[in-house]
CSV table of C-alpha atoms in Angstrom, one decimal:
chain,number,residue,atom,x,y,z
A,1,UNK,CA,122.4,103.1,122.7
A,2,UNK,CA,119.8,100.6,121.5
A,3,UNK,CA,119.5,100.9,117.8
A,4,UNK,CA,119.2,99.4,114.3
A,5,UNK,CA,122.1,100.3,112.1
A,6,UNK,CA,121.8,100.3,108.3
A,7,UNK,CA,124.5,100.9,105.8
A,8,UNK,CA,125.0,102.6,103.5
A,9,UNK,CA,122.5,105.5,103.9
A,10,UNK,CA,122.7,106.4,100.2
A,11,UNK,CA,123.8,104.3,97.2
A,12,UNK,CA,123.7,104.8,93.5
A,13,UNK,CA,124.6,101.8,91.4
A,14,UNK,CA,124.2,100.4,87.9
A,15,UNK,CA,121.9,97.7,86.7
A,16,UNK,CA,123.2,94.2,87.3
A,17,UNK,CA,125.9,95.1,89.8
A,18,UNK,CA,125.4,93.0,92.9
A,19,UNK,CA,125.0,94.9,96.2
A,20,UNK,CA,124.4,94.3,99.9
A,21,UNK,CA,122.7,96.6,102.3
A,22,UNK,CA,123.7,95.7,105.9
A,23,UNK,CA,121.5,95.8,108.9
A,24,UNK,CA,122.6,95.2,112.5
A,25,UNK,CA,120.8,95.5,115.8
A,26,UNK,CA,122.2,95.5,119.3
A,27,UNK,CA,119.0,94.8,121.3
A,28,UNK,CA,119.1,91.0,121.1
A,29,UNK,CA,115.9,91.0,119.1
A,30,UNK,CA,114.5,87.8,117.7
A,31,UNK,CA,112.6,89.3,114.8
A,32,UNK,CA,114.0,91.3,111.9
A,33,UNK,CA,112.5,92.5,108.7
A,34,UNK,CA,113.1,94.5,105.5
A,35,UNK,CA,110.7,97.0,104.0
A,36,UNK,CA,110.7,99.2,101.0
A,37,UNK,CA,108.9,102.5,100.8
A,38,UNK,CA,107.7,103.9,97.5
A,39,UNK,CA,105.5,106.9,96.8
A,40,UNK,CA,101.8,106.0,96.6
A,41,UNK,CA,102.5,102.4,97.7
A,42,UNK,CA,103.5,102.9,101.3
A,43,UNK,CA,105.7,100.5,103.2
A,44,UNK,CA,105.8,96.9,101.9
A,45,UNK,CA,107.6,94.0,103.5
A,46,UNK,CA,110.3,92.3,101.5
A,47,UNK,CA,111.5,89.5,103.8
A,48,UNK,CA,111.4,88.8,107.5
A,49,UNK,CA,113.2,86.5,110.0
A,50,UNK,CA,111.8,85.1,113.1
A,51,UNK,CA,115.1,83.9,114.4
A,52,UNK,CA,118.6,82.7,113.3
A,53,UNK,CA,118.5,80.6,110.1
A,54,UNK,CA,114.7,81.3,109.8
A,55,UNK,CA,113.7,83.6,107.0
A,56,UNK,CA,110.5,84.0,105.0
A,57,UNK,CA,109.1,86.0,102.1
A,58,UNK,CA,107.1,89.1,102.7
A,59,UNK,CA,104.9,90.8,100.1
A,60,UNK,CA,107.5,91.8,97.5
A,61,UNK,CA,110.5,89.3,97.7
A,62,UNK,CA,111.3,89.1,94.0
A,63,UNK,CA,114.8,90.2,93.2
A,64,UNK,CA,116.0,90.1,96.8
A,65,UNK,CA,117.8,87.7,99.1
A,66,UNK,CA,118.4,87.7,102.8
A,67,UNK,CA,120.4,85.7,105.3
A,68,UNK,CA,120.3,85.4,109.1
A,69,UNK,CA,123.4,83.6,110.2
A,70,UNK,CA,123.7,85.6,113.5
A,71,UNK,CA,120.9,87.1,115.6
A,72,UNK,CA,122.2,90.6,115.2
A,73,UNK,CA,122.7,90.8,111.5
A,74,UNK,CA,120.2,90.6,108.6
A,75,UNK,CA,121.7,91.7,105.3
A,76,UNK,CA,119.6,92.4,102.2
A,77,UNK,CA,121.2,91.2,99.0
A,78,UNK,CA,120.3,92.4,95.5
A,79,UNK,CA,122.0,89.9,93.1
A,80,UNK,CA,121.2,91.8,89.9
A,81,UNK,CA,119.6,95.2,90.7
A,82,UNK,CA,117.2,96.7,88.3
A,83,UNK,CA,115.8,100.3,88.1
A,84,UNK,CA,112.5,99.2,89.6
A,85,UNK,CA,114.3,98.4,92.8
A,86,UNK,CA,115.1,102.1,93.2
A,87,UNK,CA,113.5,102.8,96.6
A,88,UNK,CA,113.9,103.8,100.2
A,89,UNK,CA,114.7,100.7,102.2
A,90,UNK,CA,114.2,100.1,106.0
A,91,UNK,CA,115.4,97.4,108.3
A,92,UNK,CA,113.3,96.8,111.4
A,93,UNK,CA,113.7,94.7,114.5
A,94,UNK,CA,111.5,93.8,117.5
A,95,UNK,CA,111.8,91.5,120.4
A,96,UNK,CA,108.9,89.2,119.6
A,97,UNK,CA,107.8,90.2,116.1
A,98,UNK,CA,104.8,92.2,114.9
A,99,UNK,CA,103.1,91.6,118.3
A,100,UNK,CA,105.8,93.9,119.8
A,101,UNK,CA,107.0,97.4,119.1
A,102,UNK,CA,109.3,97.9,116.1
A,103,UNK,CA,112.6,99.8,115.9
A,104,UNK,CA,113.6,101.0,112.5
A,105,UNK,CA,117.0,101.7,111.0
A,106,UNK,CA,117.7,105.1,109.5
A,107,UNK,CA,116.9,103.9,105.9
A,108,UNK,CA,118.9,103.3,102.8
A,109,UNK,CA,118.1,105.4,99.7
A,110,UNK,CA,119.0,103.2,96.7
A,111,UNK,CA,119.1,104.4,93.1
A,112,UNK,CA,119.7,101.9,90.3
A,113,UNK,CA,120.5,103.5,86.9
B,1,UNK,CA,90.1,93.2,102.6
B,2,UNK,CA,92.7,94.3,105.0
B,3,UNK,CA,92.5,98.0,105.7
B,4,UNK,CA,94.3,100.5,107.8
B,5,UNK,CA,92.9,104.0,106.9
B,6,UNK,CA,94.3,107.2,108.3
B,7,UNK,CA,92.7,110.7,108.4
B,8,UNK,CA,93.3,113.4,107.5
B,9,UNK,CA,95.7,112.7,104.7
B,10,UNK,CA,97.3,116.2,105.1
B,11,UNK,CA,97.3,118.7,107.9
B,12,UNK,CA,98.8,122.1,108.3
B,13,UNK,CA,99.1,123.6,111.8
B,14,UNK,CA,100.5,126.8,113.3
B,15,UNK,CA,103.1,126.2,115.9
B,16,UNK,CA,101.4,125.7,119.3
B,17,UNK,CA,98.2,124.3,118.0
B,18,UNK,CA,96.8,120.9,119.0
B,19,UNK,CA,95.7,118.1,116.6
B,20,UNK,CA,94.2,114.7,116.5
B,21,UNK,CA,95.1,112.0,113.9
B,22,UNK,CA,92.9,109.1,113.4
B,23,UNK,CA,93.5,105.5,112.3
B,24,UNK,CA,90.6,103.1,111.5
B,25,UNK,CA,91.4,99.5,111.0
B,26,UNK,CA,89.4,96.5,109.8
B,27,UNK,CA,88.4,93.7,112.0
B,28,UNK,CA,91.4,91.5,111.0
B,29,UNK,CA,94.0,94.0,112.3
B,30,UNK,CA,95.2,94.6,115.9
B,31,UNK,CA,98.3,95.4,118.0
B,32,UNK,CA,98.4,99.0,116.8
B,33,UNK,CA,101.6,101.0,116.6
B,34,UNK,CA,102.2,104.7,115.7
B,35,UNK,CA,105.3,105.9,113.8
B,36,UNK,CA,106.7,109.3,112.9
B,37,UNK,CA,108.7,109.7,109.7
B,38,UNK,CA,110.7,112.9,109.9
B,39,UNK,CA,111.5,115.0,106.8
B,40,UNK,CA,114.9,113.2,106.6
B,41,UNK,CA,113.1,109.9,106.2
B,42,UNK,CA,113.8,108.3,109.5
B,43,UNK,CA,111.0,106.2,111.0
B,44,UNK,CA,110.6,106.5,114.8
B,45,UNK,CA,108.3,104.3,116.9
B,46,UNK,CA,106.1,106.6,118.9
B,47,UNK,CA,103.7,104.1,120.6
B,48,UNK,CA,102.9,100.4,120.7
B,49,UNK,CA,99.3,100.6,121.8
B,50,UNK,CA,97.1,97.6,121.3
B,51,UNK,CA,94.5,99.1,123.6
B,52,UNK,CA,94.1,101.9,126.2
B,53,UNK,CA,95.9,105.2,126.4
B,54,UNK,CA,99.6,106.0,126.6
B,55,UNK,CA,101.3,109.4,127.0
B,56,UNK,CA,104.8,110.5,126.1
B,57,UNK,CA,105.4,114.2,126.6
B,58,UNK,CA,103.3,116.2,124.2
B,59,UNK,CA,102.1,113.1,122.5
B,60,UNK,CA,99.5,110.7,123.6
B,61,UNK,CA,97.6,107.8,121.9
B,62,UNK,CA,94.4,106.0,122.6
B,63,UNK,CA,93.3,102.7,121.0
B,64,UNK,CA,89.7,101.5,121.3
B,65,UNK,CA,90.2,98.0,119.9
B,66,UNK,CA,86.5,97.0,120.2
B,67,UNK,CA,85.6,99.9,117.9
B,68,UNK,CA,88.6,99.5,115.6
B,69,UNK,CA,90.2,102.9,115.8
B,70,UNK,CA,93.2,104.6,117.3
B,71,UNK,CA,93.9,108.3,117.9
B,72,UNK,CA,97.2,110.1,118.1
B,73,UNK,CA,97.1,113.5,119.9
B,74,UNK,CA,99.7,116.1,119.4
B,75,UNK,CA,99.5,119.0,121.8
B,76,UNK,CA,101.4,122.4,121.5
B,77,UNK,CA,102.8,121.3,118.2
B,78,UNK,CA,106.3,122.3,117.2
B,79,UNK,CA,108.0,122.5,113.8
B,80,UNK,CA,110.0,119.4,114.6
B,81,UNK,CA,106.6,117.5,114.7
B,82,UNK,CA,106.4,117.9,110.9
B,83,UNK,CA,106.6,114.7,108.8
B,84,UNK,CA,104.4,111.8,108.1
B,85,UNK,CA,102.6,109.8,110.8
B,86,UNK,CA,101.8,106.2,110.2
B,87,UNK,CA,99.7,103.8,112.1
B,88,UNK,CA,100.4,100.1,111.6
B,89,UNK,CA,98.7,97.0,112.8
B,90,UNK,CA,99.2,93.3,113.0
B,91,UNK,CA,97.2,91.4,110.4
B,92,UNK,CA,94.8,88.9,111.9
B,93,UNK,CA,96.0,85.3,112.0
B,94,UNK,CA,99.3,86.0,110.4
B,95,UNK,CA,101.9,86.7,113.0
B,96,UNK,CA,104.5,88.0,110.6
B,97,UNK,CA,102.7,90.9,108.9
B,98,UNK,CA,102.5,94.5,110.0
B,99,UNK,CA,100.2,96.4,107.8
B,100,UNK,CA,100.8,100.2,107.4
B,101,UNK,CA,98.3,102.9,106.8
B,102,UNK,CA,98.8,105.4,104.1
B,103,UNK,CA,99.9,108.1,106.5
B,104,UNK,CA,99.0,111.7,107.6
B,105,UNK,CA,101.4,114.4,106.3
B,106,UNK,CA,101.7,117.0,108.9
B,107,UNK,CA,103.3,120.4,108.4
B,108,UNK,CA,103.8,122.7,111.4
B,109,UNK,CA,104.5,126.3,110.4
B,110,UNK,CA,106.3,128.7,112.7
């Protein structure tokens, strides 16, 4: 089944403890992206990647890192999480980028205390 | 500025009713997509519809790019249609940015 897989689905962590949210797609898509969703602010792009080893900042990149060593994987790294990074996170992929239809992962609900 | 506006913001339907959701977008936005976020938070792509009309079961969508709007039709609504519907479009000259509307919250009552 074609899908984007995110893990974990839920995570509660403490301030400053490094964490990684994984994202993997099995559709051979070139483009992958991370979004966060917050009440009243909608979906905002954190980082995106047009291809392997090509990543760039979205609208709200501060406090996040990403890597794209393989086409299928696009992990989101929070080196020192803070409470303002409590949010619902989505990974998305598409074959050609925003000019093509997006497939989203199931989301990761992160709480930083 | 860049704008993707959705109406209505909230909608309550009785099961079996039909509805139309609207997405207006500014002249710097194109390549419309529609998504459904279910009550469990999952985002599902419904349509990629830069122009014209597409149908998928009880759902259909029409985009009139020249007039900067898109419509999502839900016929014979079911409780499983509840959730938030988002439209999103590609921002102008930037090929990397998908701009999301603020969403329509739909509740279908049995």
